[in-house]
CSV table of C-alpha atoms (C1' of nucleotides) in Angstrom, one decimal:
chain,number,residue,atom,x,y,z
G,183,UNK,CA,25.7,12.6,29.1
G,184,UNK,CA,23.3,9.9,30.1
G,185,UNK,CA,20.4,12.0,30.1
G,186,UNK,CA,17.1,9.6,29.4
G,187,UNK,CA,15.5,10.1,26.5
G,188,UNK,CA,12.4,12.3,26.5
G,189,UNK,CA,9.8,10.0,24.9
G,190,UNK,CA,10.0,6.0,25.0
G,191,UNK,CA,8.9,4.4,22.0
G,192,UNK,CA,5.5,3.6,23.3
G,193,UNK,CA,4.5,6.8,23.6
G,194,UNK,CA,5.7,7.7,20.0
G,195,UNK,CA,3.5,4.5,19.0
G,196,UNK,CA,0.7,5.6,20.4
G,197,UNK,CA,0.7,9.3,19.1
G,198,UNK,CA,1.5,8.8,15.5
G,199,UNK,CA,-1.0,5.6,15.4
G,200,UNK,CA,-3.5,8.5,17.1
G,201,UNK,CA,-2.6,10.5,13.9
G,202,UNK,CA,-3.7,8.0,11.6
G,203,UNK,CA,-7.0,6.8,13.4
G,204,UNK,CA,-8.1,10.3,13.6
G,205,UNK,CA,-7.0,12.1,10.3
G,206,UNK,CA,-6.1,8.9,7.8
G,207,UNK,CA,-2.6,8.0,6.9
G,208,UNK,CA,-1.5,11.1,5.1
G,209,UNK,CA,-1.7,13.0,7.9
G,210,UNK,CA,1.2,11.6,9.5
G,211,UNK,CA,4.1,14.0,9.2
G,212,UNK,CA,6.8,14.9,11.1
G,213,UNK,CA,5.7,17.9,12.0
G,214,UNK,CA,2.3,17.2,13.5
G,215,UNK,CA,3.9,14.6,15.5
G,216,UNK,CA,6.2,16.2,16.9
G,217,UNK,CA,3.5,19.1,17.2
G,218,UNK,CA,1.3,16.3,19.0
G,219,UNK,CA,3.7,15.7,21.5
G,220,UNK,CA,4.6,19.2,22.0
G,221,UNK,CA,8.2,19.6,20.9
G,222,UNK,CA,9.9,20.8,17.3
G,223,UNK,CA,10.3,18.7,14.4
G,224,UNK,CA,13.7,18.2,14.8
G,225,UNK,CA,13.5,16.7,18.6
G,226,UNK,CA,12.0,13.7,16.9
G,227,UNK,CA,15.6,12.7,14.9
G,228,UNK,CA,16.5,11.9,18.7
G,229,UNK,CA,14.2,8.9,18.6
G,230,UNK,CA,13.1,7.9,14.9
G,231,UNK,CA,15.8,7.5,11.8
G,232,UNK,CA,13.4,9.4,9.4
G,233,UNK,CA,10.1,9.8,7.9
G,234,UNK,CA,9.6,6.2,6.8
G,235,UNK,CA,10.8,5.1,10.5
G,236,UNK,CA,7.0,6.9,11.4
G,237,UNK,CA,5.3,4.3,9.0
G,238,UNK,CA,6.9,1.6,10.2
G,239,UNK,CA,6.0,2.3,14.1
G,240,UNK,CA,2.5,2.5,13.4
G,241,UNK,CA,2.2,-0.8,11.3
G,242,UNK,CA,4.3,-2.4,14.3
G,243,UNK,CA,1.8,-1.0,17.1
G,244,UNK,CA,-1.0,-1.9,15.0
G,245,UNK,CA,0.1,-5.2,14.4
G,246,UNK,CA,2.1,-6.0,17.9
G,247,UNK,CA,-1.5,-5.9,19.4
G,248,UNK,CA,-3.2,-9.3,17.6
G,249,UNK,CA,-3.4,-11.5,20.5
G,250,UNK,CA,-3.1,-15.7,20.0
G,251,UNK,CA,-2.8,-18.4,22.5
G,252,UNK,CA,-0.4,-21.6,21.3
G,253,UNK,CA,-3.0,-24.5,21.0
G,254,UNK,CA,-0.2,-27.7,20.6
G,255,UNK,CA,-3.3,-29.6,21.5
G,256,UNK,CA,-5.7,-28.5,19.3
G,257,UNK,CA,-6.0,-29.2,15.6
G,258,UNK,CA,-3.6,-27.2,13.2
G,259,UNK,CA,-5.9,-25.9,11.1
G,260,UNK,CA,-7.7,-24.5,14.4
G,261,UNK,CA,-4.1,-22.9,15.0
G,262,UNK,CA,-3.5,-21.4,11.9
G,263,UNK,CA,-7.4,-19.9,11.6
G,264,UNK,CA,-6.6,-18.3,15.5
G,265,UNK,CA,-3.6,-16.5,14.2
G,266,UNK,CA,-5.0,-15.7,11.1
G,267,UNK,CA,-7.9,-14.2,12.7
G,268,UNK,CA,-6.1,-12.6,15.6
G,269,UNK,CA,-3.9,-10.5,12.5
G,270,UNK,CA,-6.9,-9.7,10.2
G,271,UNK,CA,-8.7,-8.5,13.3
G,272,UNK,CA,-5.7,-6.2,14.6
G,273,UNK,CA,-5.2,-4.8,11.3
G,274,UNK,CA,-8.8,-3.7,10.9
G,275,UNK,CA,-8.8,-2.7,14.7
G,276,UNK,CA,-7.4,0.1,12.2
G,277,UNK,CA,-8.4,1.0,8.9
G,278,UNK,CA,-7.1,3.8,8.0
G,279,UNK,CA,-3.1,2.2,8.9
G,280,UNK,CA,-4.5,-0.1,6.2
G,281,UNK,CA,-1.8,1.9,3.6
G,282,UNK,CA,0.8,1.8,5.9
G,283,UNK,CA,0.5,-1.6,6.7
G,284,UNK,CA,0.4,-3.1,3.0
G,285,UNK,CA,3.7,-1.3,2.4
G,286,UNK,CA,5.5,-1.4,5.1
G,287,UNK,CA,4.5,-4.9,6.9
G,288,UNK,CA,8.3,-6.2,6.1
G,289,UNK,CA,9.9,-3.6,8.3
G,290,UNK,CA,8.3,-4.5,11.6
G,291,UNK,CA,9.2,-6.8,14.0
G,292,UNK,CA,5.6,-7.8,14.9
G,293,UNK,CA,4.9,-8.8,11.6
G,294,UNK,CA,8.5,-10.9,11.9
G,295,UNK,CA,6.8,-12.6,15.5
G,296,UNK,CA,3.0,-13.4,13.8
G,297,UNK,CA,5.0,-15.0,10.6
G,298,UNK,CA,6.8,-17.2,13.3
G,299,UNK,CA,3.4,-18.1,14.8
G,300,UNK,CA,2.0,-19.0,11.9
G,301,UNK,CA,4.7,-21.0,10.1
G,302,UNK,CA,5.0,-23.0,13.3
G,303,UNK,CA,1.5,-24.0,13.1
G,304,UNK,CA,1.5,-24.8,9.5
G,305,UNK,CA,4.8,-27.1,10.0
G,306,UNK,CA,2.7,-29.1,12.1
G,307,UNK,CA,0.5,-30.4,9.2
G,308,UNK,CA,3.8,-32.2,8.1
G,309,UNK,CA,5.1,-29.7,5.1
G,310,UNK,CA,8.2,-28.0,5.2
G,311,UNK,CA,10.5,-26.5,2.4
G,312,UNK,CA,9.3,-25.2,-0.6
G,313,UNK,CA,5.7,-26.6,0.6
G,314,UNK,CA,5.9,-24.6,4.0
G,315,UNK,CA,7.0,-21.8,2.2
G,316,UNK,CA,3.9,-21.7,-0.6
G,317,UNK,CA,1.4,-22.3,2.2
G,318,UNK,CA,3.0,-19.7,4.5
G,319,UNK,CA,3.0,-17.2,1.6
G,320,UNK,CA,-0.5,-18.3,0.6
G,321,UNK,CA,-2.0,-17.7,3.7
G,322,UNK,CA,0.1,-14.1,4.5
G,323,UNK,CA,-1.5,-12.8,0.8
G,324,UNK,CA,-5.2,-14.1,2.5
G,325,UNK,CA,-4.5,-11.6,5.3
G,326,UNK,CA,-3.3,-8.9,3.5
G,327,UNK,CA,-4.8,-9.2,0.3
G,328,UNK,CA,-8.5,-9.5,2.1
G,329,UNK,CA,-7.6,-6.6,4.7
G,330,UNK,CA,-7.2,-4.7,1.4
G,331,UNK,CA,-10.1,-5.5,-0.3
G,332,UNK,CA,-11.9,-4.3,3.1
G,333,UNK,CA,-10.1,-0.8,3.0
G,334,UNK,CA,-11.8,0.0,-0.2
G,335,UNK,CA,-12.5,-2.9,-2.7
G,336,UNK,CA,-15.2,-2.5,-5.0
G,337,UNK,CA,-17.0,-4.8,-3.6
G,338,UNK,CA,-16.4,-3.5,0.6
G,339,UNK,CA,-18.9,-4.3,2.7
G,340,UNK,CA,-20.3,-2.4,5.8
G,341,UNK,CA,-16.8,-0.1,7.9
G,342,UNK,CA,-15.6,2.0,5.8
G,343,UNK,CA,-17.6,5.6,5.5
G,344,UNK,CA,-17.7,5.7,2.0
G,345,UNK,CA,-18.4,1.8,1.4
G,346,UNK,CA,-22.0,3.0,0.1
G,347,UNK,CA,-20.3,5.5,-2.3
G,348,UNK,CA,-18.6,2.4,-3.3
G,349,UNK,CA,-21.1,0.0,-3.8
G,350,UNK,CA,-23.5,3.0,-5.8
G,351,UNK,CA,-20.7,3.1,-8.2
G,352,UNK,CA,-20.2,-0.8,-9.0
G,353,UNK,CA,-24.4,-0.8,-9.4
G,354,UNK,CA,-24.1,2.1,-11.9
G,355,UNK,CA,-21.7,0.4,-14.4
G,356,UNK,CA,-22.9,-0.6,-17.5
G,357,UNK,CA,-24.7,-4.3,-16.6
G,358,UNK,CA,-23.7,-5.5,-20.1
G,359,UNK,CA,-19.7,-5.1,-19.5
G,360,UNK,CA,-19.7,-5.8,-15.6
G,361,UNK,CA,-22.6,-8.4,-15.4
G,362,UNK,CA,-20.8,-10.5,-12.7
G,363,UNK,CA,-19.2,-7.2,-10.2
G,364,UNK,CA,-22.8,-6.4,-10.0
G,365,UNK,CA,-24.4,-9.5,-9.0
G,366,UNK,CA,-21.8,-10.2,-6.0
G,367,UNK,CA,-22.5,-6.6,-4.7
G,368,UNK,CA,-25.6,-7.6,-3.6
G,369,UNK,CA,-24.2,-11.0,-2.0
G,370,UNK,CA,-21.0,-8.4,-0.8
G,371,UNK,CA,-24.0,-6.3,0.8
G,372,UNK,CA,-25.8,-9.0,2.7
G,373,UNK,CA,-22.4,-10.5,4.1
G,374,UNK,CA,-19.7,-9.5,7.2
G,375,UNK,CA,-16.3,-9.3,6.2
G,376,UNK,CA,-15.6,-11.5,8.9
G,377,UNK,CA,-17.1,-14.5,7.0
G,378,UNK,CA,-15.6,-13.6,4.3
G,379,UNK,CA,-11.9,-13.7,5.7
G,380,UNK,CA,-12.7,-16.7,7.2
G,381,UNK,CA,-14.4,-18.0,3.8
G,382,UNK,CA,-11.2,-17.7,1.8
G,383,UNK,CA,-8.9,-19.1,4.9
G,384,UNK,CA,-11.0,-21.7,4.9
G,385,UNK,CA,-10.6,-22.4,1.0
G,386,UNK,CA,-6.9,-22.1,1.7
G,387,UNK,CA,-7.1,-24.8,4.3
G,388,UNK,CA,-9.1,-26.8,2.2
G,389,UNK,CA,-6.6,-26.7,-0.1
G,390,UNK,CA,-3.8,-27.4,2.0
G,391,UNK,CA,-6.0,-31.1,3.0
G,392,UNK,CA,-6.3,-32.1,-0.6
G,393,UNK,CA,-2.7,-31.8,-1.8
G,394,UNK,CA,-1.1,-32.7,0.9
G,395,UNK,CA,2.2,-33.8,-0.6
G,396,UNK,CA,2.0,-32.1,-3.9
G,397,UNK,CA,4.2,-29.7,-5.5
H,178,UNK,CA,-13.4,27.1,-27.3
H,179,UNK,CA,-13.2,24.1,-28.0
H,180,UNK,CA,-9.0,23.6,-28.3
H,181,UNK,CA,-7.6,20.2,-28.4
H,182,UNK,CA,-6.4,19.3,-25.2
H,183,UNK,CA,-2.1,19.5,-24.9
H,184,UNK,CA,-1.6,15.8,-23.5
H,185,UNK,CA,-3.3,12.9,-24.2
H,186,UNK,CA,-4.5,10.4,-21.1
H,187,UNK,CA,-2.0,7.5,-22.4
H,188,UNK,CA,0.8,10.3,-22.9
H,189,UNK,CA,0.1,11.2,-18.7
H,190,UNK,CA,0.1,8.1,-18.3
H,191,UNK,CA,3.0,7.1,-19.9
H,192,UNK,CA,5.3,9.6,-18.6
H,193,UNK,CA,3.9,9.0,-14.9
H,194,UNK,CA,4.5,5.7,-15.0
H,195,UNK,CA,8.2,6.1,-16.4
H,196,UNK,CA,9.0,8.1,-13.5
H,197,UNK,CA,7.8,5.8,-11.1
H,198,UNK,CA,9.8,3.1,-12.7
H,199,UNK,CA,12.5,4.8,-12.6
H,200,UNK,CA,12.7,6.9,-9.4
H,201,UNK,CA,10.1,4.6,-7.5
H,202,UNK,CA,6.5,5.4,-6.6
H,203,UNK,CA,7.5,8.4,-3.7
H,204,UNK,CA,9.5,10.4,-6.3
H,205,UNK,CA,5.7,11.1,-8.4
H,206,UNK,CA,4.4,14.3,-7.8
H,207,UNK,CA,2.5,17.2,-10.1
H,208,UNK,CA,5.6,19.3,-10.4
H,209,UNK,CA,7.6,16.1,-11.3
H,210,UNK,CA,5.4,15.0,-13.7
H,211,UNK,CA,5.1,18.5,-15.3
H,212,UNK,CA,8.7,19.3,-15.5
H,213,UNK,CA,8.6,15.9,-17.2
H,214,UNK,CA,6.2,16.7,-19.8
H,215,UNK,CA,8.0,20.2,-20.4
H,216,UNK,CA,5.0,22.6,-18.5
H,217,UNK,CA,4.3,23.9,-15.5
H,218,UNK,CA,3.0,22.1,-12.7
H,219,UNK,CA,-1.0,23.6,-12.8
H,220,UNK,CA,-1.0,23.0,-16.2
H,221,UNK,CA,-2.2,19.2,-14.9
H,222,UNK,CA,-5.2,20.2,-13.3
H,223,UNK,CA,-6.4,20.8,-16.7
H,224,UNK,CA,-6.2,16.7,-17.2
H,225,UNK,CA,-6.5,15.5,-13.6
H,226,UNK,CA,-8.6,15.8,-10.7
H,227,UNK,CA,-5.5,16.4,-8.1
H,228,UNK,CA,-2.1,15.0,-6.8
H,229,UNK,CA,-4.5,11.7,-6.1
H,230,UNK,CA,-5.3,10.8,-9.6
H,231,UNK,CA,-1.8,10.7,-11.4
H,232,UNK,CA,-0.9,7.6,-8.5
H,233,UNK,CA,-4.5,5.8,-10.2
H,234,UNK,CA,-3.2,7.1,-13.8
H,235,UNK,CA,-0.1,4.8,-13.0
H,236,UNK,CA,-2.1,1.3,-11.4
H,237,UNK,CA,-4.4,1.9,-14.7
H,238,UNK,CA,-1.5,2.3,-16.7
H,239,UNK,CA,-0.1,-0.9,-15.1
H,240,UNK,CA,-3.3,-3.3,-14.9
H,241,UNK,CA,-4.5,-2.4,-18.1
H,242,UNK,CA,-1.0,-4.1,-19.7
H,243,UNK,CA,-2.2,-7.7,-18.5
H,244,UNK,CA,-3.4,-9.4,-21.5
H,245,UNK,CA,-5.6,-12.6,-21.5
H,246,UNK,CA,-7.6,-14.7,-23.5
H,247,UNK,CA,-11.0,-16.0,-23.4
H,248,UNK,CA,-11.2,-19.6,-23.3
H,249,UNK,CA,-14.8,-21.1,-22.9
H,250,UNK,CA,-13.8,-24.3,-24.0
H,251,UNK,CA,-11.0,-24.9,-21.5
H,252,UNK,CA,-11.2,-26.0,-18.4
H,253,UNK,CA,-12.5,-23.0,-15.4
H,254,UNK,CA,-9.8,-23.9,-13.5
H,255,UNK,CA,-7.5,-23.0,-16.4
H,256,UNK,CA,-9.0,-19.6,-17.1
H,257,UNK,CA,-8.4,-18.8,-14.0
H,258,UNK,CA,-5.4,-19.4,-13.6
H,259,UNK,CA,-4.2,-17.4,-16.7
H,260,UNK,CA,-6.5,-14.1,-16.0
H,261,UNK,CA,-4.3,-14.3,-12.1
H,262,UNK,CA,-1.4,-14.8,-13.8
H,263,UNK,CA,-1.7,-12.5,-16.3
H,264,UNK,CA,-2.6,-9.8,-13.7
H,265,UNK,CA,0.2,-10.8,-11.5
H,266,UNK,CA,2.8,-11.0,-14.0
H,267,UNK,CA,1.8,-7.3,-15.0
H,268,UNK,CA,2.0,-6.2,-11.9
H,269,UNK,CA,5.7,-7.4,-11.2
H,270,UNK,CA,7.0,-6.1,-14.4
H,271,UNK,CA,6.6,-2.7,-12.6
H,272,UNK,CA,7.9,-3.4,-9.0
H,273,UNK,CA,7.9,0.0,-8.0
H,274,UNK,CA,4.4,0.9,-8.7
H,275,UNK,CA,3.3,-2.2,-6.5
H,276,UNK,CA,3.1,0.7,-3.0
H,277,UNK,CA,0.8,2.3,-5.6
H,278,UNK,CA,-1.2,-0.6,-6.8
H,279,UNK,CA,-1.9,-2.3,-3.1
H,280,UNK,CA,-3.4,0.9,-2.0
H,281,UNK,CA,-5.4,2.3,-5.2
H,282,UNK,CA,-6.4,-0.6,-7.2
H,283,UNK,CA,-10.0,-0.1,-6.6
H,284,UNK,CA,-10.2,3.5,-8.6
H,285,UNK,CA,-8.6,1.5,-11.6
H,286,UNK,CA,-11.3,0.8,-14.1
H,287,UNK,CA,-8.2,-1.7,-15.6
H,288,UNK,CA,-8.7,-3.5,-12.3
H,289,UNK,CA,-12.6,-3.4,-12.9
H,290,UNK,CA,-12.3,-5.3,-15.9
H,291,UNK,CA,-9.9,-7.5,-14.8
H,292,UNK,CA,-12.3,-8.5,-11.7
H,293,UNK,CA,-14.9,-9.3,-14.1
H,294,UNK,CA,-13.5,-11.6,-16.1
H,295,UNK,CA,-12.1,-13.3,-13.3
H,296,UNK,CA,-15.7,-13.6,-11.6
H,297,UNK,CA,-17.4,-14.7,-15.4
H,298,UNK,CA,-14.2,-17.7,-14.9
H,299,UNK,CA,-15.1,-18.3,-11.4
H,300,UNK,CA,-18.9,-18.5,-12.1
H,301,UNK,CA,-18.3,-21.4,-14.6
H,302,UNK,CA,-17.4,-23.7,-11.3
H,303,UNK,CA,-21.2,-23.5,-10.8
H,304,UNK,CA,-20.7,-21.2,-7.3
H,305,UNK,CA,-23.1,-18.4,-6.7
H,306,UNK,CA,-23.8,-15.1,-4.7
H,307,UNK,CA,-21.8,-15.4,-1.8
H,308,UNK,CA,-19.8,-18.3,-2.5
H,309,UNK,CA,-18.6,-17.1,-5.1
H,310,UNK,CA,-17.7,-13.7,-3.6
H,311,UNK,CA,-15.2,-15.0,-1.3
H,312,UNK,CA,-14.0,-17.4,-4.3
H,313,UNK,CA,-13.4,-14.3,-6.4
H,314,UNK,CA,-12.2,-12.3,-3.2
H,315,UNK,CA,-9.6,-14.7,-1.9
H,316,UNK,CA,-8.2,-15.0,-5.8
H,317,UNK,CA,-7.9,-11.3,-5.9
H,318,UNK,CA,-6.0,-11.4,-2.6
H,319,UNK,CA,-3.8,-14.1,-3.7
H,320,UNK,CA,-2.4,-12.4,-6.3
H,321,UNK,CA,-2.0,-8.9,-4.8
H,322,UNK,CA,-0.6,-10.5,-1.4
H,323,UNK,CA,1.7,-12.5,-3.2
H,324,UNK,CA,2.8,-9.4,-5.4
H,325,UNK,CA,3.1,-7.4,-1.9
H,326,UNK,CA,5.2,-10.3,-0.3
H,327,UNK,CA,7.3,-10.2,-3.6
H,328,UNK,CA,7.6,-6.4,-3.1
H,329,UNK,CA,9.8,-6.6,0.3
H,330,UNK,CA,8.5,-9.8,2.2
H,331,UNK,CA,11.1,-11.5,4.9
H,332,UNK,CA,11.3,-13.8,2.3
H,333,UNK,CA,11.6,-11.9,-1.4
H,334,UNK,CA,13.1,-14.2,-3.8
H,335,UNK,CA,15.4,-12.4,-6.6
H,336,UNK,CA,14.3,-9.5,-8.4
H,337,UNK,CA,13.9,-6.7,-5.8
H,338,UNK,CA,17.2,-5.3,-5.5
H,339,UNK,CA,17.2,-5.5,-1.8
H,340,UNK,CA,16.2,-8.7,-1.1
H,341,UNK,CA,19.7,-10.1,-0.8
H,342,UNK,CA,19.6,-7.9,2.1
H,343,UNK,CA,15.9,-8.5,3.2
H,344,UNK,CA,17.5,-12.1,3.1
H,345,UNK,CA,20.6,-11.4,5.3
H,346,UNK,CA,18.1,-9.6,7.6
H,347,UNK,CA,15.8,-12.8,8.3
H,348,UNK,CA,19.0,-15.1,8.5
H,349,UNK,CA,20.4,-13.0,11.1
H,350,UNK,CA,17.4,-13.1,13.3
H,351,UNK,CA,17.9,-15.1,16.6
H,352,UNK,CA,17.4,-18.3,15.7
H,353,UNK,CA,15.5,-19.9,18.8
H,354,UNK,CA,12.6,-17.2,18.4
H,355,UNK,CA,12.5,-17.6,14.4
H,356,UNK,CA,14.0,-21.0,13.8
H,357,UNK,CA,11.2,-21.5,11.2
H,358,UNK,CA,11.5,-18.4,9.7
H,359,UNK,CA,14.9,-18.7,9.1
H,360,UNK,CA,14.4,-22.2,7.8
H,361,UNK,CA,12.1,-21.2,4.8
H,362,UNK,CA,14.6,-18.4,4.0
H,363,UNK,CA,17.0,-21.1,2.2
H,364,UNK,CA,13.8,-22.4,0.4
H,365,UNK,CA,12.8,-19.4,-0.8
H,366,UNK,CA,16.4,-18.3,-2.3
H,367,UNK,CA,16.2,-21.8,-4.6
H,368,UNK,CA,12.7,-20.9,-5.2
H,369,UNK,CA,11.3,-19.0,-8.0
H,370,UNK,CA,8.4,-16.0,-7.3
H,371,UNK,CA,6.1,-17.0,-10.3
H,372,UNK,CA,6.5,-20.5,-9.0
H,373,UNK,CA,4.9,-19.7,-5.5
H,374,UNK,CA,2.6,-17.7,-6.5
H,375,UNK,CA,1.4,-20.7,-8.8
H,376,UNK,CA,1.8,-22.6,-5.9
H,377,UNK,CA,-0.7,-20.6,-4.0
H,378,UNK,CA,-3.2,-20.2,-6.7
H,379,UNK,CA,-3.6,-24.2,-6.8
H,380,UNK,CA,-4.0,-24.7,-3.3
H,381,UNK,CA,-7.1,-22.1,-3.4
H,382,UNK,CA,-8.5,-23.7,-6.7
H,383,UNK,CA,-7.6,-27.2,-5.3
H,384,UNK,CA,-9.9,-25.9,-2.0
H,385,UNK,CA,-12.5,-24.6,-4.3
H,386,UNK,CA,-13.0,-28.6,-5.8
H,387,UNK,CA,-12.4,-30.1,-2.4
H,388,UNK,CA,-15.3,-27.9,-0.9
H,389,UNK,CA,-17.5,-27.6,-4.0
H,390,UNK,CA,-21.3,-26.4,-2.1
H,391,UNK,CA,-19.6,-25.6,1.3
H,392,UNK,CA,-20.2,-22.1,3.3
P,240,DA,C1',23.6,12.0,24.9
P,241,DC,C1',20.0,14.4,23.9
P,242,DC,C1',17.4,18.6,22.5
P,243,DT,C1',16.2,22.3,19.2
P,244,DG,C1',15.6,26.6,16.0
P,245,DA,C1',16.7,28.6,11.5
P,246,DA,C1',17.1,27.7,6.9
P,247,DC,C1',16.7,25.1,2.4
P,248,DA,C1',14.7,22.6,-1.2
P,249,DC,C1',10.9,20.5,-1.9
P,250,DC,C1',5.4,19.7,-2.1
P,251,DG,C1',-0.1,20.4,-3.6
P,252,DT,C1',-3.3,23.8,-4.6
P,253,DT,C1',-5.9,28.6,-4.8
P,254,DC,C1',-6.2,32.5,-7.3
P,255,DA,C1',-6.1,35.5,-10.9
P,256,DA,C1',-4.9,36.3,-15.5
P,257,DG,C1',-4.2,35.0,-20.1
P,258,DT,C1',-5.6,32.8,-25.2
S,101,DA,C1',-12.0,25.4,-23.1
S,102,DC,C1',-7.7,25.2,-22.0
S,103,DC,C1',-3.2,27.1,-20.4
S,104,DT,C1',-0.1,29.2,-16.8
S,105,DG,C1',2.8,32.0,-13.2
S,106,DA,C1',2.8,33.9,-8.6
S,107,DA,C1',1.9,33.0,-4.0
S,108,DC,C1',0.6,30.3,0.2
S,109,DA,C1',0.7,26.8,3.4
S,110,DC,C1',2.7,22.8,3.9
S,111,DC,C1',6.6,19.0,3.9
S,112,DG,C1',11.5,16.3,5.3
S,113,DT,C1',16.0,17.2,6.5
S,114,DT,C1',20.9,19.6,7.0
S,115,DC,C1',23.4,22.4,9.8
S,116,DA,C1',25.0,24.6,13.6
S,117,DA,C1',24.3,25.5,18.3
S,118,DG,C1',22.8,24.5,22.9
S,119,DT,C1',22.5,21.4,27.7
DNA sequence: ACCTGAACACCGTTCAAGT
DNA sequence: ACCTGAACACCGTTCAAGT
C-alpha cells in the first residue's frame, strides 16, 4: 500500500504532447506511450482513465501554458486582446494538437481557467447575462475557429508544411466558380496569421463598442 | 473493362454518414462501413483513397445539405447572414459529425462552395484583398466555433445529450475561482443555440460597419 | 495501491488472385 | 476496370496475477 505512483502527471503531459509534436495527432496511442516511457500498455490504466483521457492531457498541457498578466488598470478591450492572444499563441505553439484541441477543449481544466480570464475581462465592459454570454462565445469561436483555419484552411498562410500544396490547389480551381477563394489567396499569401487573429478580434471588439446594450 | 462501379459516391456517402449519426463519428471505419453496405472491407478502396477519405465523404455529405439563396437585391449584411446560418444550421442537424467537420472541413469541396459565396456576399460591403480576408475568415470561424462550443462547450445549451451534465459539471465548479463562469451557466440554460450564434454573427457584421476602411 | 503480461476483439492496408 | 479474401501489423481494453 502507499506506494507512490510511478509517473506524475507532468511527465505523462509532456510525453504524449512529445507524441503529437513529433508524429501528428494520430500517433498517439496507448501503446507508444507507454512504449515512450518505457513500461507496458497496461501500466498506463494506473494513471489515465482511457484512451480519450490521452487527448484530453495534451489539449490541457498545450493550453495550461498561455501566459496573461490581469491588467484591472488597463483598458478591457486591451485585456480581452492579451488573453486572446496569449490562447491563440499557445495553441499554435502546437499545430499538430490542433485536432485534439478543437474536440476536446471542454474536458480540460485549462481551458475552464482561460474562459474565467476572459469572461472576467469582458464583464468589465458592463454586459452580463445573455450579452456576456454571446460575447464570451463570440470571442471563444474567434480563437478556435481561426486556430482552425491556420491548421489547414484553404486559404493557410505560411506554418504548416503543406500550406503551399494548399494554396496550389485553391489557384487551380476553376476561376469562373471560385472567382473570390482565389483572389484572397493572394492577400492570404502576403499576410501573417498573427494579423489576421488579431484582424477578426478586433472586428469582434468593434462590434462589442457599437452595440453596446443590444440584444 | 469498363464495369459500372458497385456503389455510387452519394450511396458511400449516405451510409457513412448514417453510421456516424447513429454511432457517433469514432464508430466509422472501412470494415464498418463495408459490413454496412453488405461487402468486404477492401472492396472500398475501389471508391476511396483510404480510411481518411470516408471521414471527408461525411463533412461533404454534411456541408453540401446547407441550402441558400442568392439575393443581390438584399441587403450584404442579410446575405450574409443566411449563407452562416444556413451552413451552421446544417452542421448542427448532424451533431456527431461536428469532431469530423472541425478537423476536415478544408478537403470538402461543399465547404469550397460554401466559402465562396460567403466571400462574393462579403465583397459587396466594398472590402478588398486583405480586409476582406479576415472578414470572410473571422465569419467562417464564427460559425464553426460556435458549432464546436455547441458540440460540448462548458456552456452547451439543449440538444447535446450531455449537456445537462456538462451543465452540472460548470455549476459545481468552486465558485470563487469561476464565479463568472458559473454565472453565465444559468444564462445559457434560458438561452437558445441558434440565438447565440445569431448573436455573435451581428456583433462581427456590426464591427464590420463600425470599422468600414480600418486595418 | 500500484504494476503488468497474456489474450481478445477490433482496426487499416498490402498482396495476390479473381472477373 | 473493378471486386475480394487472407494475412500482417497495429489498436484499446478485460482479466487475472503479481508486489
Amino acid at each position: 500500500m502507499g506506494r507512490p505512483p510511478k509517473f506524475s502527471r507532468q511527465r505523462l503531459q509532456d510525453a504524449a504532447l512529445a507524441i503529437v509534436d513529433e508524429k501528428g495527432s494520430g500517433a498517439l496511442s496507448m501503446r507508444v506511450l507507454a512504449a515512450a516511457l518505457g513500461t507496458g500498455p497496461m501500466t498506463l490504466y494506473n494513471h489515465v482513465a482511457g484512451r480519450e483521457d490521452l487527448d484530453v492531457l495534451v489539449v490541457d498541457a498545450v493550453l495550461s501554458r498561455a501566459r496573461w498578466s490581469r491588467q484591472p488598470d488597463a483598458d478591457w478591450r486591451a485585456e480581452v486582446r492579451e488573453i486572446a492572444l496569449a490562447g491563440w499563441r499557445a495553441v499554435r505553439e502546437h499545430p499538430r494538437a490542433i485536432p485534439l484541441i478543437l474536440t476536446r477543449r471542454t474536458r480540460s481544466t485549462a481551458a475552464l481557467e482561460m474562459a474565467e480570464a476572459l469572461l472576467a475581462a469582458l464583464a468589465r465592459s458592463g454586459c452580463r447575462g445573455r450579452r456576456l454570454l454571446v460575447a464570451f462565445r463570440a470571442v471563444m469561436a474567434c480563437i478556435m475557429g481561426f486556430a482552425q483555419g491556420d491548421l489547414a484552411g484553404p486559404l493557410a498562410a505560411a506554418a504548416s508544411e503543406n500550406a503551399a500544396e494548399v494554396l496550389a490547389r485553391v489557384l487551380s480551381l476553376p476561376p469562373d466558380r471560385f472567382a473570390h477563394l482565389i483572389e484572397i489567396a493572394a492577400a492570404a499569401r502576403d499576410s501573417s496569421a498573427e494579423e489576421e487573429f488579431l484582424g477578426g478580434l478586433d472586428l469582434l471588439l468593434a462590434g462589442l463598442e457599437a452595440q453596446p446594450a443590444a440584444s
